[in-house]
Amino acid sequence: MRVSGTPYRTIWPTANGSVRVIDQTRLPFTFATIDLETAVAAAEAIRSMVVRGAVLIGATAAHGMALAARSDPSDAHLDEAAAMLQATRPTAVDLAWALKRMREALAGTPPDARVRVAYREAAAICDASVEQCRSIGIHGLSIIRRLSATSGRPLNILTHCNAGWLACVDWGTALAPIYMAHDAGIPVHVWVDETRPRNQGAALTAFELGAHGVPHTVIADNLGGHLMQRGRVDMVIVGSDRTTAAGDVCNKVGTYLKALAAQDNGVPFYAALPSSTLDWSLDSGSDIPIEERSPTELTHVTGRNARGYIESVRVVPDGSSALNLGFDVTPARLVTGLITERGVCAATRAGLRSLYPEVRGAT
Amino acid sequence: MRVSGTPYRTIWPTANGSVRVIDQTRLPFTFATIDLETAVAAAEAIRSMVVRGAVLIGATAAHGMALAARSDPSDAHLDEAAAMLQATRPTAVDLAWALKRMREALAGTPPDARVRVAYREAAAICDASVEQCRSIGIHGLSIIRRLSATSGRPLNILTHCNAGWLACVDWGTALAPIYMAHDAGIPVHVWVDETRPRNQGAALTAFELGAHGVPHTVIADNLGGHLMQRGRVDMVIVGSDRTTAAGDVCNKVGTYLKALAAQDNGVPFYAALPSSTLDWSLDSGSDIPIEERSPTELTHVTGRNARGYIESVRVVPDGSSALNLGFDVTPARLVTGLITERGVCAATRAGLRSLYPEVRGAT
């Protein structure tokens, strides 16, 4: 997507073989890139959320394997790099998927060809992801088009966290249909949950939508239920970090609360996801490990002070502890539909099987 | 309650006739008081949330009328002061209740006796409020005692916003039962919703509980649903800014989302409220006016920076707008019970009528 008129992806290799990413910890106030030179740097970028979002985490891990091959293409070193990258974030299943795909591509390749193959495979993962997100956008657009036809006013769509192009390589998952609707001239307005504690909605989704010119309003995570009660939300679209074979959606913490409110008010609730986030090995989302992050993400808030500098301020008393869990699970019963690159299906085993009949274990 | 070992109320008259309040905008990092000399100053303290919380707003408005009488006890001036105080906050019904009670006490009093009567009446409102909160605590304690007896471990109670002694004159509403349980040796642990956008949970509830020694953990407003899904919440207690005759509860925005999650997970959900917050003229909470506050409360976060100074940082991109509504309505069907100064009742017209049979219009 475009930033100040220039088209960008979130990750790309440079001429010298390093991997360039947008430093998302500095958004929305500074748009800057970082060059990753090693697999360790790639792992640190994932862990510190310089890059984040299920799809981009996978793409960065894939490039991390290419950087590992560049420094030492031996099996031992690649094993070590894959383990390190896998350990960065426990909840997203894309990470494991991308690392598995890289390992398979490299396993059958002689060491002296591995660097070339690794970069090629990482690029293929990125290109495929862009194409998947584009397809998700097209399938989601048909839902927006249908709802818009009956609404007679700009369609109000609520989203939680950031599942836009910054969370992917391009287009995004939850936001792809919104970009396509906006570009097609369908009037849409987005309610952006600020998404505490890391404020990815306020910082990243608002930045993305603003840069693309999509009308939007930032709201506290607490407000969405009230807006639904008053008929001011026509649709919810969120992303998914992991989706089980039975359709449970594990996404940024707070998603479950919005799904409950959507159900209570008859608002359609969709999760948009590429098939790489599907975990066919799990039925129940309650088996998904939930990442616990540092309490300082909650006790401190980072933003731009009156003098224009980025600063962190503490908002919790010194003696109080805090708990910071990153995800929750929305049971399939609350999900109106899953928007995938192959189409829209019910959030059920049968629904997913209808789109992915070839997956073993999906039957 | 105690701060650094000294017992405090949130509001009290000084020897020279001014009214002293705790400046809640400076908590949790600075404990300081402000002297209000005029009704205008009292209105400004309410509007700027130096004082906040349904009960304390009423108590401050009552003292504002005493300050107005001190400067000019004429009917015209008292009319003007009452209108100004009434206009500060639209949602809480305590404000109207306290002003009405002050007007009635002053109407039958000759102008030269009004100052004395006004201070006496404001003091009586405060004393009655403390007694009401104490009674709420006793009735809520019996619920906690019963749940604790079957739990076999510290009882985990979730609360939203601040309905503690800082929101009242003393004791609090939602927190009164928790203080009493803690003091009675019943092991309790409180999940404190940070309560965006003004962070009254992180700043005030955490401060209060910490000062009294009650174990607690601050969480993002997004986390409560997940904790309930995992069996880590035994009970929810919130306050209420206005409760309808049919039991709908209007409280800090986000309360409705927690009530939905409580119902979905079989967690008891209670609202604690003095009868002064009951609005017998309304059945449906959807008729309650919802206060819209400045978007800057959402776009900026105030806290203590690394150098120890209080500072505001912006967290939303410059081009993005924000909407800041202060309250939502939890339908009575989601409320397990109402804890009032007269006892616990069902959140229904019949339940409330059983406790307040004397109220006209309650039948």
XYZ file of C-alpha atoms in Angstrom:
726
model
C 0.000 0.000 0.000
C 1.056 3.627 -0.272
C 2.800 5.833 2.292
C 3.149 9.466 1.213
C 2.400 8.313 -2.315
C 5.093 5.618 -2.459
C 4.008 1.953 -2.682
C 5.506 -0.218 0.042
C 5.557 -3.755 1.270
C 6.332 -4.374 4.945
C 9.429 -6.512 4.217
C 11.840 -6.847 1.277
C 15.439 -7.915 0.605
C 17.993 -5.204 -0.194
C 20.659 -5.431 -2.898
C 23.298 -6.522 -0.369
C 21.232 -9.418 0.993
C 20.007 -7.827 4.202
C 16.259 -7.739 4.881
C 14.547 -4.383 5.262
C 11.446 -3.942 7.420
C 9.336 -0.995 8.581
C 10.003 -0.286 12.274
C 6.439 -0.541 13.545
C 7.386 0.432 17.099
C 7.972 3.986 15.795
C 4.605 4.353 14.076
C 2.426 6.372 13.807
C 4.737 9.320 14.351
C 7.862 8.199 12.469
C 7.997 6.098 9.310
C 11.425 4.441 9.306
C 12.962 1.157 8.168
C 15.485 -1.183 9.788
C 17.914 -3.507 7.971
C 18.148 -6.986 9.459
C 21.549 -8.573 8.813
C 21.299 -11.815 10.791
C 18.777 -14.404 11.937
C 19.345 -13.145 15.484
C 18.319 -9.670 14.362
C 15.239 -11.115 12.662
C 14.276 -12.965 15.856
C 14.782 -9.834 17.922
C 12.653 -7.815 15.481
C 9.810 -10.310 15.970
C 10.204 -10.480 19.749
C 10.323 -6.704 20.219
C 7.433 -6.200 17.783
C 9.408 -4.116 15.292
C 7.443 -6.473 13.046
C 4.169 -8.018 14.238
C 0.968 -9.495 12.853
C 0.541 -13.180 12.136
C 1.447 -13.072 8.434
C 4.378 -10.671 8.753
C 5.829 -12.697 11.619
C 5.867 -15.717 9.290
C 7.411 -13.710 6.442
C 10.082 -12.318 8.756
C 10.886 -15.763 10.127
C 11.251 -17.038 6.539
C 13.700 -14.243 5.771
C 15.426 -14.983 9.069
C 16.148 -18.460 7.728
C 17.605 -16.899 4.566
C 19.834 -14.681 6.708
C 20.871 -17.769 8.695
C 21.766 -19.598 5.476
C 23.754 -16.569 4.334
C 25.996 -16.723 7.410
C 26.256 -20.542 7.630
C 24.165 -22.962 5.518
C 24.979 -26.059 7.631
C 22.167 -28.230 8.990
C 23.277 -27.530 12.557
C 23.152 -23.782 12.125
C 19.800 -23.850 10.327
C 18.389 -26.076 13.118
C 19.552 -23.572 15.682
C 18.155 -20.586 13.768
C 14.765 -22.239 13.277
C 14.497 -23.053 16.990
C 15.418 -19.497 17.922
C 12.905 -17.999 15.508
C 10.178 -20.405 16.615
C 10.647 -19.364 20.247
C 9.930 -15.679 19.615
C 6.118 -15.737 19.736
C 4.101 -18.756 20.894
C 0.553 -18.046 19.697
C 0.681 -17.330 15.962
C 0.673 -20.499 13.867
C 1.989 -18.736 10.728
C 5.403 -18.657 12.322
C 5.601 -22.443 12.575
C 4.095 -22.806 9.110
C 6.683 -20.530 7.462
C 9.595 -22.155 9.273
C 8.394 -25.627 8.285
C 8.122 -24.572 4.653
C 11.628 -23.088 4.715
C 13.068 -26.214 6.376
C 11.478 -28.453 3.761
C 12.814 -26.329 0.903
C 16.319 -26.325 2.393
C 16.437 -29.954 3.494
C 16.559 -31.238 -0.080
C 19.084 -28.634 -1.193
C 22.881 -29.065 -1.054
C 24.486 -26.537 1.327
C 26.176 -24.518 -1.422
C 22.789 -23.804 -3.065
C 20.919 -23.059 0.128
C 21.385 -19.292 0.235
C 19.868 -18.860 -3.209
C 17.024 -21.268 -2.482
C 16.315 -19.665 0.905
C 15.947 -16.148 -0.502
C 13.850 -17.487 -3.359
C 11.584 -19.394 -0.993
C 11.196 -16.436 1.380
C 10.275 -14.238 -1.580
C 7.778 -16.857 -2.754
C 6.186 -16.919 0.710
C 5.825 -13.126 0.561
C 4.402 -13.113 -2.963
C 1.952 -15.874 -2.111
C 0.902 -13.945 0.987
C 0.194 -10.827 -1.044
C -1.895 -12.853 -3.457
C -3.753 -14.516 -0.559
C -4.548 -11.160 1.035
C -5.733 -9.814 -2.309
C -8.081 -12.803 -2.612
C -9.330 -12.296 0.960
C -10.043 -8.699 0.006
C -12.087 -9.730 -3.010
C -14.148 -12.262 -1.047
C -14.694 -9.817 1.832
C -15.628 -7.079 -0.602
C -18.640 -9.092 -1.743
C -19.935 -9.126 1.859
C -19.413 -5.371 2.226
C -21.077 -4.749 -1.125
C -24.130 -6.729 -0.038
C -24.431 -5.023 3.374
C -23.855 -1.604 1.845
C -26.618 -2.094 -0.706
C -29.218 -2.390 2.054
C -27.810 0.241 4.428
C -28.304 3.447 2.427
C -25.508 5.246 4.314
C -21.766 4.756 4.819
C -21.179 1.286 6.204
C -19.730 1.339 9.739
C -17.176 -1.440 10.178
C -15.492 -2.106 13.519
C -12.052 -3.689 13.685
C -9.805 -4.671 16.582
C -5.998 -4.486 16.666
C -4.193 -4.286 13.335
C -4.846 -6.853 10.650
C -3.976 -4.498 7.826
C -1.102 -4.433 5.403
C 1.303 -3.640 8.240
C 0.415 -7.021 9.771
C 1.028 -8.793 6.459
C 3.256 -8.171 3.456
C 0.661 -6.078 1.630
C -3.137 -5.498 1.595
C -3.811 -7.015 5.029
C -6.419 -9.547 6.051
C -9.260 -7.809 7.924
C -8.518 -4.491 6.204
C -8.107 -5.836 2.645
C -11.887 -5.891 2.009
C -12.142 -2.379 3.453
C -9.427 -1.014 1.160
C -11.092 -2.652 -1.815
C -14.513 -1.287 -0.868
C -13.076 2.206 -0.449
C -11.247 1.968 -3.768
C -14.448 0.736 -5.424
C -16.282 3.841 -4.245
C -18.399 2.091 -1.607
C -18.691 4.526 1.327
C -17.178 2.908 4.439
C -16.236 4.273 7.850
C -14.070 2.264 10.252
C -14.336 2.219 14.054
C -10.761 1.552 15.152
C -10.393 -0.085 18.590
C -7.280 1.459 20.121
C -6.308 -2.065 21.279
C -4.635 -1.815 24.640
C -2.112 -2.476 25.867
C 0.074 -1.919 22.811
C -2.334 0.373 20.961
C -1.882 -1.295 17.583
C -5.268 0.028 16.537
C -4.577 3.632 17.513
C -1.012 3.529 16.220
C -1.061 1.222 13.194
C -4.610 0.743 11.912
C -5.364 4.470 12.195
C -2.056 5.248 10.464
C -2.772 2.810 7.616
C -6.310 3.938 7.041
C -5.327 7.587 7.215
C -2.474 7.087 4.752
C -4.901 5.457 2.316
C -7.631 8.050 2.909
C -10.219 5.730 4.468
C -12.576 7.563 6.901
C -12.103 6.231 10.422
C -12.543 7.087 14.102
C -10.410 5.770 16.957
C -12.379 4.529 19.984
C -11.560 3.020 23.357
C -11.774 -0.767 23.420
C -14.611 -0.239 25.900
C -16.891 1.598 23.466
C -17.696 -0.949 20.741
C -20.464 -2.654 22.707
C -22.322 0.603 23.259
C -21.978 1.556 19.575
C -23.470 -1.806 18.605
C -26.366 -1.323 21.037
C -27.126 2.005 19.352
C -27.029 0.582 15.819
C -23.816 2.358 14.906
C -21.879 -0.763 13.823
C -22.941 -2.675 10.706
C -20.196 -5.284 10.672
C -17.104 -6.432 12.562
C -14.013 -7.740 10.748
C -10.971 -8.943 12.675
C -7.897 -10.962 11.812
C -6.840 -14.257 13.327
C -3.506 -15.400 14.659
C -4.633 -18.998 14.778
C -7.900 -20.595 13.700
C -8.775 -24.127 14.756
C -10.213 -26.829 12.533
C -13.573 -26.257 14.236
C -13.515 -22.502 13.566
C -12.444 -21.054 16.924
C -10.570 -17.800 16.322
C -7.543 -16.856 18.417
C -6.837 -13.168 17.921
C -5.678 -10.121 19.862
C -7.051 -10.039 23.402
C -10.428 -8.289 23.494
C -11.707 -9.805 20.252
C -13.933 -12.203 22.226
C -15.678 -9.290 23.983
C -16.534 -7.682 20.648
C -17.818 -10.983 19.297
C -20.136 -11.312 22.311
C -21.474 -7.796 21.742
C -21.914 -8.460 18.019
C -23.964 -11.557 18.757
C -26.037 -9.735 21.387
C -26.911 -7.031 18.858
C -27.240 -9.052 15.658
C -24.123 -7.527 14.082
C -22.277 -9.801 11.604
C -18.849 -10.790 12.943
C -16.208 -12.004 10.462
C -12.627 -13.158 10.858
C -10.381 -12.744 7.811
C -7.440 -15.108 7.558
C -5.108 -16.783 5.106
C -5.080 -20.577 5.317
C -1.560 -20.414 6.768
C -3.140 -19.401 10.078
C -5.356 -22.512 10.162
C -4.327 -25.059 12.758
C -5.859 -28.327 11.561
C -4.386 -30.150 14.547
C -6.636 -28.377 17.056
C -10.381 -28.411 17.485
C -10.791 -26.263 20.562
C -9.224 -22.858 20.893
C -8.861 -23.414 24.619
C -5.819 -25.585 23.799
C -3.955 -22.692 22.153
C -1.050 -21.350 24.254
C -1.675 -17.698 25.119
C 1.390 -15.489 25.093
C 2.189 -13.621 28.305
C 4.117 -10.435 27.644
C 5.866 -7.931 29.908
C 3.626 -6.075 32.388
C 5.427 -2.862 31.397
C 3.444 -2.871 28.128
C 0.410 -2.235 30.345
C 1.902 -0.122 33.121
C 3.577 2.278 30.666
C 2.179 4.005 27.575
C 4.405 5.306 24.797
C 3.508 8.282 22.635
C 4.651 11.696 21.476
C 5.025 14.385 24.118
C 4.272 18.093 23.705
C 7.842 18.778 22.576
C 7.571 16.219 19.774
C 9.662 13.469 21.385
C 8.602 9.858 21.855
C 8.305 9.167 25.564
C 6.884 6.506 27.892
C 4.754 7.445 30.865
C 3.740 5.197 33.739
C -0.017 4.977 34.347
C -0.204 2.398 37.160
C 0.823 3.046 40.791
C 4.300 1.815 41.695
C 3.083 -0.828 44.110
C 0.521 -2.443 41.786
C 1.195 -5.501 39.653
C -0.184 -6.044 36.159
C -0.946 -9.043 33.945
C -0.495 -8.805 30.178
C -1.860 -11.694 28.097
C -1.818 -11.045 24.369
C -4.659 -13.087 22.896
C -8.039 -14.579 23.539
C -10.183 -17.165 21.820
C -13.509 -16.367 20.199
C -15.607 -19.546 20.070
C -16.795 -20.483 16.580
C -20.435 -20.106 17.686
C -19.915 -16.318 17.803
C -18.338 -16.079 14.337
C -20.661 -15.319 11.404
C -18.109 -16.455 8.841
C -14.443 -16.940 7.989
C -13.083 -14.980 5.032
C -10.200 -16.931 3.485
C -8.282 -16.688 0.226
C -10.554 -19.368 -1.200
C -13.844 -17.755 -0.188
C -16.145 -17.258 2.769
C -17.251 -20.222 4.872
C -19.068 -20.975 8.088
C -16.861 -21.129 11.183
C -17.315 -24.873 11.438
C -15.356 -28.002 10.618
C -17.675 -28.611 7.658
C -17.304 -25.044 6.459
C -13.528 -25.152 6.490
C -13.494 -28.632 4.954
C -15.594 -27.351 2.055
C -12.864 -24.845 1.182
C -9.845 -27.029 1.999
C -10.907 -30.591 1.055
C -7.306 -31.616 0.383
C -6.068 -31.090 3.941
C -5.390 -34.336 5.725
C -7.036 -34.419 9.121
C -9.620 -31.913 7.945
C -12.161 -34.619 7.383
C -10.414 5.091 54.287
C -6.729 5.440 55.084
C -3.931 7.042 53.053
C -0.476 6.641 54.572
C -2.192 5.724 57.819
C -4.423 8.821 57.995
C -8.200 8.379 57.673
C -9.724 10.518 54.933
C -13.019 11.333 53.330
C -13.013 12.616 49.740
C -14.691 15.934 50.626
C -15.021 18.030 53.796
C -15.555 21.671 54.807
C -12.610 23.582 56.226
C -12.763 25.944 59.205
C -13.063 28.998 56.936
C -16.042 27.640 55.004
C -14.261 26.517 51.865
C -14.701 22.901 50.729
C -11.633 20.689 50.508
C -11.419 17.797 48.017
C -8.727 15.344 46.948
C -7.444 16.270 43.468
C -8.111 12.960 41.713
C -6.532 14.110 38.456
C -3.135 13.903 40.203
C -3.534 10.365 41.508
C -1.970 7.840 41.715
C 1.363 9.637 41.810
C 0.534 12.701 43.926
C -1.915 12.858 46.826
C -2.975 16.499 47.094
C -6.085 18.466 48.050
C -7.753 21.526 46.541
C -9.883 24.113 48.382
C -13.051 25.141 46.562
C -14.126 28.666 47.463
C -17.075 29.213 45.108
C -19.858 27.339 43.356
C -18.069 28.052 40.081
C -14.980 26.314 41.449
C -17.124 23.360 42.548
C -18.664 23.089 39.065
C -15.250 23.260 37.464
C -13.946 20.542 39.817
C -16.785 18.273 38.680
C -16.395 19.098 35.003
C -12.621 18.594 34.979
C -12.916 15.425 37.056
C -10.876 16.711 39.996
C -13.789 14.943 41.691
C -15.678 12.173 39.909
C -17.816 9.136 40.686
C -21.603 9.294 40.926
C -21.835 9.761 44.692
C -18.963 12.227 45.040
C -20.345 14.324 42.177
C -23.584 14.632 44.142
C -21.763 15.482 47.377
C -19.660 18.112 45.605
C -22.716 19.669 43.973
C -24.373 19.837 47.408
C -21.340 21.650 48.786
C -21.351 23.837 45.682
C -24.817 25.016 46.710
C -23.481 25.825 50.189
C -20.658 27.838 48.612
C -23.231 29.617 46.444
C -25.307 30.484 49.519
C -22.179 31.784 51.228
C -21.566 34.329 48.469
C -25.225 35.274 47.857
C -28.220 33.432 49.388
C -30.818 35.012 47.081
C -33.203 32.774 45.143
C -31.893 34.118 41.849
C -28.288 33.279 42.675
C -29.155 29.832 44.003
C -31.171 29.142 40.834
C -28.208 30.118 38.739
C -25.781 28.019 40.789
C -28.015 24.955 40.637
C -28.352 25.236 36.852
C -24.596 25.607 36.456
C -23.860 22.615 38.693
C -26.512 20.503 36.975
C -24.939 21.161 33.571
C -21.523 19.755 34.515
C -22.203 16.061 33.895
C -25.336 14.733 32.160
C -25.363 11.015 32.959
C -25.157 10.599 36.731
C -28.520 10.927 38.444
C -26.985 11.547 41.886
C -26.139 15.060 40.775
C -29.774 15.950 40.115
C -30.827 14.152 43.295
C -28.403 16.102 45.511
C -29.286 19.440 43.912
C -32.998 18.767 44.327
C -32.506 17.929 47.996
C -30.479 21.097 48.553
C -33.075 23.226 46.748
C -35.873 21.793 48.863
C -33.974 22.416 52.103
C -33.188 25.994 51.090
C -36.568 26.880 49.603
C -38.292 26.834 52.975
C -35.485 28.720 54.700
C -35.258 32.514 54.997
C -32.208 33.921 53.145
C -30.313 34.882 56.300
C -30.400 31.288 57.566
C -29.535 29.646 54.257
C -25.775 29.456 54.659
C -26.047 27.523 57.904
C -28.779 25.233 56.535
C -26.882 24.630 53.290
C -23.688 23.481 55.024
C -25.715 21.347 57.423
C -27.642 19.745 54.563
C -24.482 19.090 52.524
C -22.896 17.482 55.584
C -26.014 15.388 56.108
C -25.858 14.211 52.483
C -22.245 13.164 53.016
C -22.917 11.397 56.317
C -25.893 9.583 54.846
C -23.774 8.540 51.865
C -21.093 7.077 54.125
C -23.727 5.129 56.001
C -25.282 3.922 52.722
C -21.925 2.733 51.431
C -21.240 0.954 54.717
C -24.573 -0.847 54.374
C -23.815 -1.764 50.755
C -20.545 -3.207 52.004
C -22.275 -5.351 54.594
C -24.825 -6.708 52.106
C -22.141 -7.357 49.459
C -19.947 -9.031 52.053
C -22.555 -11.738 52.552
C -22.316 -12.595 48.828
C -18.531 -12.717 48.960
C -18.624 -14.828 52.100
C -20.929 -17.351 50.420
C -18.856 -17.568 47.205
C -15.630 -17.777 49.164
C -16.894 -20.677 51.258
C -17.226 -22.875 48.161
C -14.117 -21.693 46.305
C -11.330 -22.981 48.546
C -8.872 -20.342 47.271
C -8.677 -16.533 47.215
C -11.788 -15.191 45.545
C -11.032 -13.385 42.274
C -13.270 -10.347 41.867
C -13.197 -8.212 38.723
C -14.163 -4.543 38.819
C -14.371 -1.853 36.161
C -13.552 1.832 36.595
C -13.506 3.198 40.128
C -16.481 2.712 42.398
C -14.404 2.838 45.541
C -14.205 5.364 48.324
C -12.660 7.894 45.929
C -15.909 7.815 43.926
C -17.981 8.361 47.072
C -17.399 10.094 50.383
C -16.029 6.989 52.080
C -16.091 3.161 51.674
C -17.233 3.150 48.046
C -19.982 1.143 46.424
C -18.491 -1.731 44.398
C -15.361 -1.785 46.559
C -17.073 -1.526 49.963
C -17.828 -5.284 50.092
C -14.243 -5.998 49.019
C -12.761 -3.842 51.789
C -15.036 -5.508 54.317
C -14.122 -8.991 53.099
C -10.421 -8.153 53.234
C -10.794 -6.691 56.720
C -12.733 -9.784 57.799
C -9.860 -12.027 56.765
C -11.559 -13.483 53.680
C -8.843 -13.873 51.028
C -9.779 -11.763 47.997
C -7.833 -10.691 44.919
C -9.130 -7.967 42.602
C -8.700 -7.801 38.819
C -8.630 -4.065 38.135
C -9.721 -3.033 34.611
C -7.506 -0.087 33.685
C -10.646 1.604 32.270
C -9.687 3.566 29.209
C -9.761 6.285 28.254
C -9.265 7.993 31.616
C -7.666 5.033 33.378
C -9.667 5.391 36.576
C -9.043 1.719 37.313
C -5.284 1.875 36.849
C -4.972 5.237 38.573
C -7.642 5.263 41.292
C -8.850 1.740 42.034
C -5.295 0.375 42.063
C -4.213 3.276 44.293
C -7.096 2.708 46.731
C -6.644 -1.037 46.958
C -2.889 -0.680 47.309
C -3.233 1.923 50.055
C -5.541 -0.438 51.954
C -3.378 -3.503 51.303
C -5.864 -5.456 49.176
C -4.129 -7.822 46.678
C -4.902 -6.725 43.124
C -3.657 -6.891 39.537
C -4.221 -4.266 36.863
C -5.353 -5.630 33.489
C -6.247 -4.192 30.102
C -9.981 -3.722 29.596
C -9.598 -6.315 26.839
C -8.500 -9.144 29.149
C -11.477 -9.767 31.430
C -13.335 -11.985 28.953
C -10.382 -14.313 28.536
C -9.883 -14.542 32.306
C -13.532 -15.516 32.695
C -13.211 -18.165 29.970
C -10.305 -19.668 31.892
C -12.152 -19.713 35.230
C -10.016 -16.988 36.757
C -12.891 -14.661 37.724
C -15.348 -15.706 40.456
C -17.450 -12.569 40.555
C -17.816 -9.133 38.978
C -18.833 -6.071 41.015
C -19.258 -2.669 39.386
C -20.850 0.599 40.415
C -23.699 2.385 38.693
C -24.099 6.010 37.686
C -27.787 5.551 37.024
C -30.030 2.524 37.482
C -33.481 2.410 35.927
C -36.658 1.255 37.625
C -36.401 -1.958 35.578
C -32.814 -2.654 36.663
C -30.786 -1.478 33.656
C -27.378 -0.296 34.853
C -25.690 2.722 33.299
C -22.038 2.696 34.289
C -18.610 3.504 32.867
C -18.290 2.539 29.207
C -17.123 -1.068 28.871
C -19.229 -2.395 31.730
C -21.681 -3.932 29.234
C -18.889 -5.970 27.593
C -17.890 -7.457 30.954
C -21.512 -8.269 31.737
C -21.804 -10.153 28.434
C -18.668 -12.143 29.208
C -19.868 -12.858 32.741
C -23.138 -14.251 31.398
C -21.343 -16.304 28.744
C -19.180 -17.915 31.417
C -21.617 -18.228 34.309
C -19.834 -15.631 36.436
C -22.095 -13.691 38.869
C -22.323 -10.024 37.887
C -23.400 -7.492 40.530
C -23.886 -3.744 40.478
C -23.529 -1.953 43.830
C -25.394 1.307 44.197
C -26.971 3.631 46.730
C -30.656 4.347 46.103
C -29.733 7.920 45.158
C -28.562 6.562 41.787
C -31.954 4.954 41.082
C -33.938 6.716 38.377
C -37.533 5.660 38.990
C -38.692 7.749 36.034
C -36.989 5.518 33.474
C -37.587 1.908 32.541
C -35.147 1.472 29.701
C -31.508 2.416 29.972
C -31.506 3.292 26.282
C -33.245 6.556 27.249
C -30.317 7.688 29.428
C -28.267 10.524 27.891
C -24.691 9.361 27.380
C -22.024 11.954 28.036
C -19.646 12.739 25.188
C -16.292 13.996 26.447
C -13.275 15.511 24.723
C -11.486 13.254 22.203
C -8.198 14.334 23.774
C -8.950 12.034 26.719
C -8.524 9.209 24.209
C -5.857 10.601 21.897
C -3.558 11.541 24.801
C -2.499 9.528 27.848
C -1.239 11.175 31.015
C 1.244 9.535 33.351
C 4.618 9.913 35.033
C 7.640 10.110 32.781
C 11.093 8.683 33.496
C 12.185 11.933 35.161
C 9.284 11.797 37.586
C 7.150 14.502 35.981
C 3.500 14.156 34.973
C 3.256 14.392 31.209
C 0.736 13.737 28.432
C 1.712 11.816 25.327
C -0.286 11.525 22.129
C -1.027 7.956 21.004
C -3.206 8.548 17.920
C -1.928 9.831 14.547
C -2.454 13.552 13.987
C -4.924 13.103 11.156
C -7.220 10.617 12.928
C -10.379 11.605 14.784
C -11.585 9.953 17.991
C -14.935 9.492 19.738
C -15.128 9.484 23.526
C -18.436 8.426 25.093
C -18.299 7.934 28.832
C -20.940 5.365 29.692
C -22.871 2.381 28.440
C -25.981 0.572 29.573
C -25.967 -3.006 30.824
C -29.423 -4.504 30.315
C -30.981 -5.879 33.491
C -31.082 -9.394 31.985
C -27.260 -9.544 32.350
C -27.221 -8.423 35.995
C -27.249 -11.145 38.672
C -28.261 -8.726 41.388
C -28.255 -5.166 42.649
C -26.516 -4.504 45.962
C -28.150 -1.513 47.643
C -28.023 -0.038 51.126
C -31.221 -1.947 51.939
C -30.053 -5.315 50.703
C -29.556 -7.354 47.552
C -32.359 -7.658 45.002
C -32.956 -8.945 41.507
C -32.341 -6.409 38.734
C -36.040 -6.171 37.997
C -38.878 -3.783 38.716
C -40.247 -6.268 41.261
C -36.856 -6.683 42.890
C -36.353 -2.962 43.337
C -39.943 -2.478 44.473
C -39.444 -5.074 47.200
C -36.645 -2.934 48.671
C -38.180 0.491 48.026
C -41.944 -0.007 48.415
C -42.457 3.620 49.441
C -41.287 5.122 46.145
C -44.116 6.563 44.115
C -43.999 5.390 40.544
C -42.155 2.249 41.622
C -45.306 0.218 41.383
